[in-house]
PDB file of C-alpha atoms in Angstrom:
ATOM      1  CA  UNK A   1      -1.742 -44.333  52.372  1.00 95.00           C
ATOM      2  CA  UNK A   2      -3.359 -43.374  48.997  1.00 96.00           C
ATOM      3  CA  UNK A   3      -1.264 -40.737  48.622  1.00 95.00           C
ATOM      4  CA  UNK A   4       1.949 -41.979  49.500  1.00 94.00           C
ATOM      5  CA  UNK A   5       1.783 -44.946  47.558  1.00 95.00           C
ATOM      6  CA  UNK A   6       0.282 -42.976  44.439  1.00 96.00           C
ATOM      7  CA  UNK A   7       3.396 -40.706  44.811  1.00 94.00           C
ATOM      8  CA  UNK A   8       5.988 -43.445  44.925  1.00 95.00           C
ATOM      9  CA  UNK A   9       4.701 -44.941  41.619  1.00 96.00           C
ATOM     10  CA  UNK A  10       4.727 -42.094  39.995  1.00 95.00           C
ATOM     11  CA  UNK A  11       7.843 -40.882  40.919  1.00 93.00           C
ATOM     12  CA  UNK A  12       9.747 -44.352  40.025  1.00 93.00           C
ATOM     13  CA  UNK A  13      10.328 -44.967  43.468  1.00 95.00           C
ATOM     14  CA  UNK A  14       8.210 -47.771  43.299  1.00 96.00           C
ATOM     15  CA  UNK A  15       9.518 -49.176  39.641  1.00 96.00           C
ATOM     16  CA  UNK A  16       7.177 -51.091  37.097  1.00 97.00           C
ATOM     17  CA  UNK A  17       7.002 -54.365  37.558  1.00 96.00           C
ATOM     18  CA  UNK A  18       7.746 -54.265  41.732  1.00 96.00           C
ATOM     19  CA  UNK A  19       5.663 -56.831  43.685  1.00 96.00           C
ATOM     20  CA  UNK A  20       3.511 -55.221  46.472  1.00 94.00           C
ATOM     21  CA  UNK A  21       2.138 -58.046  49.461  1.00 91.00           C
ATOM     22  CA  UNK A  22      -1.292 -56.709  50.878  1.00 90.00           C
ATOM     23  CA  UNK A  23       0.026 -58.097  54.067  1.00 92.00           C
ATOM     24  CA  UNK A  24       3.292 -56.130  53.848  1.00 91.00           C
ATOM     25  CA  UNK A  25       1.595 -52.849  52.865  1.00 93.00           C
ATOM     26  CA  UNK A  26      -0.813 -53.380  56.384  1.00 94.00           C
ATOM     27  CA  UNK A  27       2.208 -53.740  58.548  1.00 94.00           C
ATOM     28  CA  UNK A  28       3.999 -51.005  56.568  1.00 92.00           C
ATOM     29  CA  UNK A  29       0.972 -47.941  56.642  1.00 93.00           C
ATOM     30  CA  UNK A  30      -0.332 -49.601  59.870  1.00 93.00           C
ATOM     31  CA  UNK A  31      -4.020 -49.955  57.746  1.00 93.00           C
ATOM     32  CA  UNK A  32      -6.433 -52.515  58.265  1.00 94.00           C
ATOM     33  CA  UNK A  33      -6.940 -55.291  55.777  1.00 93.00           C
ATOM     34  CA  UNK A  34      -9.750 -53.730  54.706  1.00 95.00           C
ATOM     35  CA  UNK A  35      -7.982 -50.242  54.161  1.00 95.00           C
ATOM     36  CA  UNK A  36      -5.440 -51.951  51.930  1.00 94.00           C
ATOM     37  CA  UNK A  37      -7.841 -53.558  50.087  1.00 94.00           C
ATOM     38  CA  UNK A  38      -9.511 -50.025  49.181  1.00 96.00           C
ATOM     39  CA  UNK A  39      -6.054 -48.520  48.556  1.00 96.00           C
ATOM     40  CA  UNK A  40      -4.949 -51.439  46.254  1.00 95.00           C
ATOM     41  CA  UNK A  41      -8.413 -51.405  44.460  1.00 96.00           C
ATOM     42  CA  UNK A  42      -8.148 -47.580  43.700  1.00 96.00           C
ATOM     43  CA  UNK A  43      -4.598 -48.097  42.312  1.00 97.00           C
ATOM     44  CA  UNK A  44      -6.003 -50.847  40.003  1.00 96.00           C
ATOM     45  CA  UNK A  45      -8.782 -48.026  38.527  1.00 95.00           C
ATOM     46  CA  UNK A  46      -6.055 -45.658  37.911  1.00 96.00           C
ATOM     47  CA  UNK A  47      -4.190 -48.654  36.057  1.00 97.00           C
ATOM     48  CA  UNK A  48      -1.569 -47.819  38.225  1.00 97.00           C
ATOM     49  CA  UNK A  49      -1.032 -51.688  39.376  1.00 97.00           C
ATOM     50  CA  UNK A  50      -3.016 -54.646  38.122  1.00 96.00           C
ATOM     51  CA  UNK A  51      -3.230 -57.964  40.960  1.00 92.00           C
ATOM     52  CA  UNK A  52      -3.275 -61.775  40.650  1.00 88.00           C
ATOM     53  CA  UNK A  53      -3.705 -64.846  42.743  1.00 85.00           C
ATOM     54  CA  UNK A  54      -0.383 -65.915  44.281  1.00 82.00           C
ATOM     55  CA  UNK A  55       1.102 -62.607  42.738  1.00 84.00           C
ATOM     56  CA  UNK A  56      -0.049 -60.048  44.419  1.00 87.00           C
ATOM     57  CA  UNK A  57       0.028 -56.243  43.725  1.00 94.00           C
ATOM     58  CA  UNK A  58       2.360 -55.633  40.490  1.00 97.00           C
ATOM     59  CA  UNK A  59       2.968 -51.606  39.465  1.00 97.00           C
ATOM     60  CA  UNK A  60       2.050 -51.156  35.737  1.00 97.00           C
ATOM     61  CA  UNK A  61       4.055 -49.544  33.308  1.00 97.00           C
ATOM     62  CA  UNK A  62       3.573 -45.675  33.170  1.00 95.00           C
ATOM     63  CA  UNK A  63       2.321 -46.202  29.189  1.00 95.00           C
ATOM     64  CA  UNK A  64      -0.412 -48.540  30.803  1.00 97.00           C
ATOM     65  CA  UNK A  65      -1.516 -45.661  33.494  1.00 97.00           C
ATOM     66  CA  UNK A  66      -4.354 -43.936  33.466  1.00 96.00           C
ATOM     67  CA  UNK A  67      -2.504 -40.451  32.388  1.00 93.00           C
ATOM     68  CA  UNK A  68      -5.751 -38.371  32.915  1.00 93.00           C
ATOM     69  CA  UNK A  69      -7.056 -39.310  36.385  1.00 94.00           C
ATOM     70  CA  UNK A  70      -6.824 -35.824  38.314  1.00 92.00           C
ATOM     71  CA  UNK A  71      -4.942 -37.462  41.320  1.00 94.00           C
ATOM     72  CA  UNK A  72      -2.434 -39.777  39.258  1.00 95.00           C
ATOM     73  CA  UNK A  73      -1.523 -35.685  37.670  1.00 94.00           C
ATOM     74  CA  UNK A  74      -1.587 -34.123  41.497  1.00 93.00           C
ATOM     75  CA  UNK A  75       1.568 -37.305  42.345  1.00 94.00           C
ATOM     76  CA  UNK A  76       3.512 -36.298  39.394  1.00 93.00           C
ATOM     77  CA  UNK A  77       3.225 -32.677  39.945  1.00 91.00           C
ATOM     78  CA  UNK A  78       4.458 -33.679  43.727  1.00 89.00           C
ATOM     79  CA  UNK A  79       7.578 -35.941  42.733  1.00 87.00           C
ATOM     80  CA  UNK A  80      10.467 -35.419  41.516  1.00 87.00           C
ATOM     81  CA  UNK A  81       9.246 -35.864  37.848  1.00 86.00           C
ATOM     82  CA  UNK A  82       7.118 -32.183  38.033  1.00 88.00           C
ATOM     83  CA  UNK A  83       9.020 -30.313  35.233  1.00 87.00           C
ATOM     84  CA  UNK A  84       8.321 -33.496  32.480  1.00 89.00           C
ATOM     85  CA  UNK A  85       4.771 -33.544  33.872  1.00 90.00           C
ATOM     86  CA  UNK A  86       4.378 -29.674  33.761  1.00 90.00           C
ATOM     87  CA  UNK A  87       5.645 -30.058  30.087  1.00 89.00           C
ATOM     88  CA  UNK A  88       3.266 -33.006  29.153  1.00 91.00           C
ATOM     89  CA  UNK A  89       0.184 -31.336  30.583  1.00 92.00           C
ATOM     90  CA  UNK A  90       1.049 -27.783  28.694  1.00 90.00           C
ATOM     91  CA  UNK A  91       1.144 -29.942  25.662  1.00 92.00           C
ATOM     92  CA  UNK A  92      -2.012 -31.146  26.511  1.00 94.00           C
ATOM     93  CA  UNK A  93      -3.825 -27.809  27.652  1.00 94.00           C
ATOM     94  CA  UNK A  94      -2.273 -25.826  23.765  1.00 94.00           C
ATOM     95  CA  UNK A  95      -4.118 -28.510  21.689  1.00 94.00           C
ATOM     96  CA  UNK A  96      -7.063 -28.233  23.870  1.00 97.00           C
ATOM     97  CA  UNK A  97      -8.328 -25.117  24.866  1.00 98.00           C
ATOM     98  CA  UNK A  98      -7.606 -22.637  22.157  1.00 98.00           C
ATOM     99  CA  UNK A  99     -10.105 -24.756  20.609  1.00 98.00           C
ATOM    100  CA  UNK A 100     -12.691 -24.499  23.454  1.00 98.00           C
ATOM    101  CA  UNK A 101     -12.398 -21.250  23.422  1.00 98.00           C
ATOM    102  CA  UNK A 102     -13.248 -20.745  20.063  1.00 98.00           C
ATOM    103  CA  UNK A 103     -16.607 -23.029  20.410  1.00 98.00           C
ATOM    104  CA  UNK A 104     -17.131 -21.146  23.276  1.00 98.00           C
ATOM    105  CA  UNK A 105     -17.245 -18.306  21.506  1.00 98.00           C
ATOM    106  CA  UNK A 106     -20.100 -20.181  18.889  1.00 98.00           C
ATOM    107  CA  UNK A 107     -21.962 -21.916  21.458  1.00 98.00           C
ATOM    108  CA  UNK A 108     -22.009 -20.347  24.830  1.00 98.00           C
ATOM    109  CA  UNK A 109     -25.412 -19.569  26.559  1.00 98.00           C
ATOM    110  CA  UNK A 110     -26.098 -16.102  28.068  1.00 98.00           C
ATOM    111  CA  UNK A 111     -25.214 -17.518  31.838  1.00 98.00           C
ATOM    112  CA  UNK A 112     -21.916 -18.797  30.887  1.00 98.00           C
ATOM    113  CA  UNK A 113     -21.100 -15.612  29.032  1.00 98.00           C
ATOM    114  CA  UNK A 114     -22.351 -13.635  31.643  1.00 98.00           C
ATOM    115  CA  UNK A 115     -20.284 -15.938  34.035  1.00 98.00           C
ATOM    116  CA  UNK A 116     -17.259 -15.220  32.209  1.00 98.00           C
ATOM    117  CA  UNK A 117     -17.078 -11.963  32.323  1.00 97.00           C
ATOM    118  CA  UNK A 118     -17.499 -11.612  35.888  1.00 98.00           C
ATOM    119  CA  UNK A 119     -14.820 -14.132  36.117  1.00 98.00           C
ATOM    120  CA  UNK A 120     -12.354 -11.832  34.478  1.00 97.00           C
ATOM    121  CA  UNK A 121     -12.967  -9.005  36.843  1.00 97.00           C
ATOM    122  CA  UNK A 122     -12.888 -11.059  39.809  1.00 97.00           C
ATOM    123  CA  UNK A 123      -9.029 -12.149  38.398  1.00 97.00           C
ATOM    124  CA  UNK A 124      -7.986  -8.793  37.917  1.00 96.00           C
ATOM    125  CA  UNK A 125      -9.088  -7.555  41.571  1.00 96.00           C
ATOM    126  CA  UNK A 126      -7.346 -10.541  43.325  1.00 96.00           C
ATOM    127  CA  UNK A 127      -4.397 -10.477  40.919  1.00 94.00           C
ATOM    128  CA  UNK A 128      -3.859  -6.861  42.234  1.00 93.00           C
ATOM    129  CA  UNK A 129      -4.099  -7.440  45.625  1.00 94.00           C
ATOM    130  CA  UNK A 130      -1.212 -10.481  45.286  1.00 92.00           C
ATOM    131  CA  UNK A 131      -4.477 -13.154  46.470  1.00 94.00           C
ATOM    132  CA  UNK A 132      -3.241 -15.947  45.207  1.00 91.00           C
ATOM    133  CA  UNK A 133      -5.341 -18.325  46.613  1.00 92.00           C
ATOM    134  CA  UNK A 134      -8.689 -16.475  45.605  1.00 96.00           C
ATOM    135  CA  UNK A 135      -7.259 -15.733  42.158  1.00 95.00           C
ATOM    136  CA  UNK A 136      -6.348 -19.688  41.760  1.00 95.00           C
ATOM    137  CA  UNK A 137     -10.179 -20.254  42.658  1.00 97.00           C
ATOM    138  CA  UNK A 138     -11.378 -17.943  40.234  1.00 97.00           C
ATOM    139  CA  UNK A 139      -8.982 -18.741  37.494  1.00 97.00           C
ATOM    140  CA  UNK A 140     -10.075 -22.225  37.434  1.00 97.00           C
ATOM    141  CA  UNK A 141     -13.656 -21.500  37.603  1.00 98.00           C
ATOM    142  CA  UNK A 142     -12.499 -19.711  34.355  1.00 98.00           C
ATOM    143  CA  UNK A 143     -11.407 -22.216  32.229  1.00 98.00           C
ATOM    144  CA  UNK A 144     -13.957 -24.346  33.462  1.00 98.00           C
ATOM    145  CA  UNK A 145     -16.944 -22.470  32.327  1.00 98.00           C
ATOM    146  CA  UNK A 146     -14.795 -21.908  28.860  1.00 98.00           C
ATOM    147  CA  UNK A 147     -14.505 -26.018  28.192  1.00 98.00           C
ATOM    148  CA  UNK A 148     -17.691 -26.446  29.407  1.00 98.00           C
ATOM    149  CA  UNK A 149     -19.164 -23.673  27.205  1.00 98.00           C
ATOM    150  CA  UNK A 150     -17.384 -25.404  24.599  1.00 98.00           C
ATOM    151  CA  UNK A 151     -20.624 -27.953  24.096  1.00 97.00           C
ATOM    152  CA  UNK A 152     -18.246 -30.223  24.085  1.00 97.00           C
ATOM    153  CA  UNK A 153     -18.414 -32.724  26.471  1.00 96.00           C
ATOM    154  CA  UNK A 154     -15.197 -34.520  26.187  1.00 96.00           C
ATOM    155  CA  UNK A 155     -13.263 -31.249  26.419  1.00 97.00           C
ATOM    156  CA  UNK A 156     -16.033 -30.539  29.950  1.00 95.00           C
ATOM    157  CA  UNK A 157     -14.308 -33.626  31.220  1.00 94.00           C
ATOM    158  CA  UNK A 158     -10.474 -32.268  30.857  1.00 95.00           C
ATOM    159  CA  UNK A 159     -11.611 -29.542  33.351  1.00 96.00           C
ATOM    160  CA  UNK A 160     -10.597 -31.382  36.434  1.00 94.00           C
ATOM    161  CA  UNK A 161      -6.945 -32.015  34.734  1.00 94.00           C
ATOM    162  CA  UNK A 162      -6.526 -28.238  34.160  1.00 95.00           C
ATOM    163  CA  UNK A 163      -7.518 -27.636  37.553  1.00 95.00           C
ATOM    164  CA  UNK A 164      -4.761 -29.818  39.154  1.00 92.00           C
ATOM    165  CA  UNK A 165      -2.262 -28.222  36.588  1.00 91.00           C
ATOM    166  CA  UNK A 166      -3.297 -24.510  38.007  1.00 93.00           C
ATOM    167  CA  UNK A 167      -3.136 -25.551  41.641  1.00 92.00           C
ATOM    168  CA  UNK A 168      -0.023 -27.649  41.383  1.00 88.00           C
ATOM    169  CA  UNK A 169       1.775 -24.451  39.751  1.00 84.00           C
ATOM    170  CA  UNK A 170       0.358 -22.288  42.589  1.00 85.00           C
ATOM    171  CA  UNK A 171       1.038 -25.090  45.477  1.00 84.00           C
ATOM    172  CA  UNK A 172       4.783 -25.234  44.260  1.00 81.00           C
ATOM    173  CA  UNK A 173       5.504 -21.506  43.630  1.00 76.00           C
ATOM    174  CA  UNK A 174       5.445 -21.692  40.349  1.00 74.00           C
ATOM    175  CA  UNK A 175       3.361 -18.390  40.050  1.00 76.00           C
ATOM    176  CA  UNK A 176       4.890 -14.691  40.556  1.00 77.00           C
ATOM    177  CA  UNK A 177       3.417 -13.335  43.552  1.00 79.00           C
ATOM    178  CA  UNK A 178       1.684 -10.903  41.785  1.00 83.00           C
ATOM    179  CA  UNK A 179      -0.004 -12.609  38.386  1.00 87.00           C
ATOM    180  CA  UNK A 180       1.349 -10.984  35.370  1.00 88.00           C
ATOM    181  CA  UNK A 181      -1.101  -8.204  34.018  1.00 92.00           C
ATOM    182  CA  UNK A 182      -0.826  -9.465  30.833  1.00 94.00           C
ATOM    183  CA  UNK A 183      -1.870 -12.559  31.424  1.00 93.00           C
ATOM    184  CA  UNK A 184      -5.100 -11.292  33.593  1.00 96.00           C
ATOM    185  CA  UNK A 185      -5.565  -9.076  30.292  1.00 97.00           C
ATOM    186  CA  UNK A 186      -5.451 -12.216  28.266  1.00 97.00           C
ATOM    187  CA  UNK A 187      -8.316 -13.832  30.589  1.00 98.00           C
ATOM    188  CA  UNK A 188      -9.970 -10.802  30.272  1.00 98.00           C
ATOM    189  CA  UNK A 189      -9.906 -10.726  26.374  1.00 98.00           C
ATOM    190  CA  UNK A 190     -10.854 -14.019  26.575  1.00 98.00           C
ATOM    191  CA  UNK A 191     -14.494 -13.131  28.418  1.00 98.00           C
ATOM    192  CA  UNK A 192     -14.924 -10.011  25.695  1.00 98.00           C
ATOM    193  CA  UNK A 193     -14.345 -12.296  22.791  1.00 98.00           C
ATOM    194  CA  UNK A 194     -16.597 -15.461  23.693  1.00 98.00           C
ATOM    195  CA  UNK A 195     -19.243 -12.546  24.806  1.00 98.00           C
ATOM    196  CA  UNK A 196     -19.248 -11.035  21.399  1.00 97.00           C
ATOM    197  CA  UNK A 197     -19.306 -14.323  19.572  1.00 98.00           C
ATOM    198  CA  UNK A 198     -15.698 -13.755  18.145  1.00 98.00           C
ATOM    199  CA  UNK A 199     -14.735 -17.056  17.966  1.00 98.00           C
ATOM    200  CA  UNK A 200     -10.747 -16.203  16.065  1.00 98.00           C
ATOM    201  CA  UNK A 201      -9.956 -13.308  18.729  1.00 98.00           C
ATOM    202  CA  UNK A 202     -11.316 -16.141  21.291  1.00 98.00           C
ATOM    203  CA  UNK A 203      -9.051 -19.055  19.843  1.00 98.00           C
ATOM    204  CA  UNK A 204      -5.755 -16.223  19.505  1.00 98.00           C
ATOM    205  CA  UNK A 205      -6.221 -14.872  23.168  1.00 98.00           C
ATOM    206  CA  UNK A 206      -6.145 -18.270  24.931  1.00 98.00           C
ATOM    207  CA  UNK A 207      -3.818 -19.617  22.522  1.00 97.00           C
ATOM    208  CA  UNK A 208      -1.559 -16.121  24.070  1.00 97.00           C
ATOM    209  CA  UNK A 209      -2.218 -17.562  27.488  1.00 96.00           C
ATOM    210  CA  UNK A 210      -0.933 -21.110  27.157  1.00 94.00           C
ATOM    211  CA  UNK A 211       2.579 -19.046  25.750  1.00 92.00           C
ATOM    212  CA  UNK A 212       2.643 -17.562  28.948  1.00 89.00           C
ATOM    213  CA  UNK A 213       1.952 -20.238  30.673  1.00 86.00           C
ATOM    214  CA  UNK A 214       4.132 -21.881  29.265  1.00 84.00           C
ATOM    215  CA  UNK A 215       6.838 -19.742  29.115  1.00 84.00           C
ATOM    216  CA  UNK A 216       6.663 -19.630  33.130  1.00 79.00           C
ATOM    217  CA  UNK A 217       7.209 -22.941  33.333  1.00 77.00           C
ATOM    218  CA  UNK A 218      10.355 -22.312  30.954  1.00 78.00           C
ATOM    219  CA  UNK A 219      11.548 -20.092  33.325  1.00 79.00           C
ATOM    220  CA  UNK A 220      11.204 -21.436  36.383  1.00 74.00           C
ATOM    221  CA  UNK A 221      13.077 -24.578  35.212  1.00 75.00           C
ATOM    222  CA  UNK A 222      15.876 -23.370  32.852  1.00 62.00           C
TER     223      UNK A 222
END
């Protein structure tokens, strides 16, 4: 019910300013009172609706969502609107993680560079043998442990938006079916560089991947 509803706002399908009755959304989704009430209340979190007394349930503007909630990102990248979202998020992930990178580089303990590393081999074995679904795993453990090894908590907490971004390209076909060598190079030189402390060679490689990622996205949309 979550889901479905979640999807419908953020696809427009549900417009701003629509009136939703708890009672009609029970006899709709066949929920209990109590169900809707959960459903409605996690909508209101996400800013996603706000509700008043002889109201009811009115959808917010999109300015007024909560743009960085992992699941409001996962109904976008399922509607209709995925290419504008795709865009927005690449936006996001360019002014974002070159820089983590580059603190990784500066501030990374001996685990996380350690972790890194074997991170990059793991991509290029599963890249080669065309598993996705591994290599998806592994490549967001990646640029996990890089934000996080950024000592920067605020970038830490982008880590479950990038992870919705690299399954939602890999959910929709959006990835070759054999990940582009270069890029697994990239992830690669990525490791090396935040090993050896080289914070510009760091902030350059993953800047390289977010062109490529980007220029996928390019691609598969026109």
């Amino acid at each position: 019910m979550l889901d479905e509803l979640g999807t419908a706002i953020a696809s427009g399908t549900i417009a701003p300013g629509t009136v939703l009755r708890l009672e009609q959304l029970q006899q709709d989704y066949g929920a209990s009172r109590t169900v809707a009430r959960e459903v409605v209340r996690a909508l209101e979190v996400m800013c996603l609706t706000t509700s008043k007394r002889r109201v009811g349930v009115t959808v917010r503007a999109p300015e007024e969502w909560n743009h960085y909630d992992p699941r409001l990102i996962r109904w976008q990248l399922d509607s209709g609107n995925r290419e504008r979202a795709l865009r927005m998020l690449m936006e996001l992930r360019w002014a974002i993680e070159p820089s983590a990178a580059r603190f990784a580089a500066l501030r990374a303990t001996p685990e996380e560079r350690g972790r890194l590393r074997a991170l990059g081999s793991r991509l290029r074995t599963t890249a080669k043998a065309r598993d996705l679904t591994t290599f998806l795993g592994h490549d967001i453990d990646f640029h996990t442990v890089v934000l996080q090894a950024s000592g920067n908590p605020m970038f830490r907490q982008l880590s479950g938006i990038v992870a919705e971004v690299l399954t939602g390209r890999t959910e929709h076909g959006l990835m070759p079916p054999e990940p582009q060598p270069e890029a697994v190079a990239l992830h690669i030189e990525v490791a090396e560089a935040i090993d050896g402390g080289e914070a510009d060679r760091a902030e350059r490689a993953m800047r390289a991947i977010m062109e490529q990622a980007r220029d996928e996205v390019a691609r598969q949309f026109g």
